[in-house]
Amino acid sequence: MSTIVLNLNATVQKEVMSTYSRHMVERKAPGVIFAAKMPDCAITVYRSGKVMFQGNGGDREAEKWSQGGITPASSVKKTTSKGDLLPPNFADLSVVGSDETGTGDYFGPITVAAVYVPKERIQLVKELGVKDSKMLTDDYMRKIAPDLKASLHHHVLILRNPKYNAMQASGMSQGKMKAKLHNQALMKLLQKIAPDKPDHILIDQFAERNTYYNYLKGDKEVVRDQVLFATKAEQLHVAVAAASILARCAFLNEMDKLSKLVGTTLPKGAGPKVDEVAAQILLAQGEEALNNITKWHFANTGKASRIASKSRPL
């Protein structure tokens, strides 16, 4: 889903409202003077002069107006993501964000973090250097993580390999594990900040809304109020970006511990280097040792076994 914001002069704004008048909908929100809803695009006109185009058709509709106002097309602000339609000025609201990491790594756990960033601390979080974790190095994230923890309410969960493997062996999918971890982290964080409540909760989307809540059927408590889902959520609010950083740092710390435990640096990911190191551990320490530090059902287990079998003396 694209979100594009143009700064348009009053004349062009009137043309926008006239063009989309047959799609007009009522939207009672601060500063909104006009709103329209097309099948694949929502258009919102603000008193400030900003016009927001959201949805899969956002690029198409915004392109029609990008040369007609005071903002050239080259400076249009774009965030491409999929998921729920977010409220106007979402980046400026008080939000709880949650994200996870480690899901695609053979070695190490899954870690999930939930972080609350009230609107009065958004600027502080930005000044601490928070942005999409994919744009930051591991060393930099580790450097700013202590300040984030000291400044923001947060909750981090770690699903270590033995428990992960037991849950997977019982038939639980990784998606269901992640849903349970996110839900638990959110519950714990909401308890910490009570009686304060965020304007919204944003989960970095890994499953459709219905699928996510199906995963949680049977759980005694499920967080539902004000929950939104979006992919690339780190780009949509600093709360998710901060959660991504804390989840990543927790994962890195666990990887350090496991590396020390087995006496070798464990590589991240699930590539050929991972297979080679896993084979070495399998040969030197056995299957149980490898099982305790890996996501056993990954294809890397079979690959490591084949490499190890070729290395064993006849």
Short mmCIF file of N, CA and C in Angstrom, two decimals, residues 7-18 33 45-51 68-70:
data_model
loop_
_atom_site.label_atom_id
_atom_site.label_comp_id
_atom_site.label_asym_id
_atom_site.label_seq_id
_atom_site.Cartn_x
_atom_site.Cartn_y
_atom_site.Cartn_z
N ASN A 7 1.75 18.64 -1.13
CA ASN A 7 1.37 19.97 -0.68
C ASN A 7 0.80 20.72 -1.88
N LEU A 8 -0.51 20.95 -1.88
CA LEU A 8 -1.17 21.55 -3.03
C LEU A 8 -1.74 22.92 -2.67
N ASN A 9 -1.70 23.84 -3.63
CA ASN A 9 -2.26 25.16 -3.35
C ASN A 9 -3.79 25.10 -3.34
N ALA A 10 -4.41 26.18 -2.90
CA ALA A 10 -5.87 26.18 -2.69
C ALA A 10 -6.64 25.90 -3.97
N THR A 11 -6.14 26.42 -5.09
CA THR A 11 -6.83 26.22 -6.36
C THR A 11 -6.85 24.75 -6.76
N VAL A 12 -5.67 24.10 -6.63
CA VAL A 12 -5.58 22.69 -7.00
C VAL A 12 -6.36 21.83 -6.02
N GLN A 13 -6.37 22.22 -4.74
CA GLN A 13 -7.17 21.49 -3.76
C GLN A 13 -8.64 21.46 -4.17
N LYS A 14 -9.15 22.59 -4.63
CA LYS A 14 -10.55 22.65 -5.05
C LYS A 14 -10.80 21.73 -6.24
N GLU A 15 -9.81 21.67 -7.15
CA GLU A 15 -9.94 20.78 -8.30
C GLU A 15 -9.97 19.32 -7.85
N VAL A 16 -9.13 18.98 -6.85
CA VAL A 16 -9.10 17.62 -6.30
C VAL A 16 -10.47 17.25 -5.72
N MET A 17 -11.03 18.17 -4.92
CA MET A 17 -12.32 17.90 -4.29
C MET A 17 -13.43 17.77 -5.32
N SER A 18 -13.37 18.58 -6.36
CA SER A 18 -14.38 18.49 -7.42
C SER A 18 -14.26 17.18 -8.19
N ILE A 33 -10.81 18.49 5.58
CA ILE A 33 -11.87 19.28 4.96
C ILE A 33 -12.57 18.50 3.85
N VAL A 45 -8.05 15.44 2.11
CA VAL A 45 -7.57 16.81 1.94
C VAL A 45 -7.59 17.48 3.32
N TYR A 46 -6.47 18.13 3.66
CA TYR A 46 -6.34 18.77 4.96
C TYR A 46 -6.31 20.29 4.83
N ARG A 47 -6.75 20.95 5.89
CA ARG A 47 -6.79 22.40 5.92
C ARG A 47 -5.40 23.00 5.74
N SER A 48 -4.37 22.25 6.12
CA SER A 48 -2.99 22.73 6.03
C SER A 48 -2.50 22.84 4.58
N GLY A 49 -3.22 22.22 3.64
CA GLY A 49 -2.77 22.21 2.26
C GLY A 49 -2.27 20.86 1.80
N LYS A 50 -2.11 19.95 2.75
CA LYS A 50 -1.65 18.60 2.40
C LYS A 50 -2.81 17.77 1.85
N VAL A 51 -2.50 16.96 0.86
CA VAL A 51 -3.47 16.00 0.31
C VAL A 51 -2.81 14.63 0.33
N GLY A 68 0.74 19.86 -10.28
CA GLY A 68 -0.19 20.98 -10.28
C GLY A 68 -0.19 21.82 -9.03
N GLY A 69 0.58 21.45 -8.01
CA GLY A 69 0.60 22.21 -6.77
C GLY A 69 1.94 22.87 -6.55
N ILE A 70 2.40 22.90 -5.31
CA ILE A 70 3.67 23.56 -4.99
C ILE A 70 4.75 22.54 -4.68
#
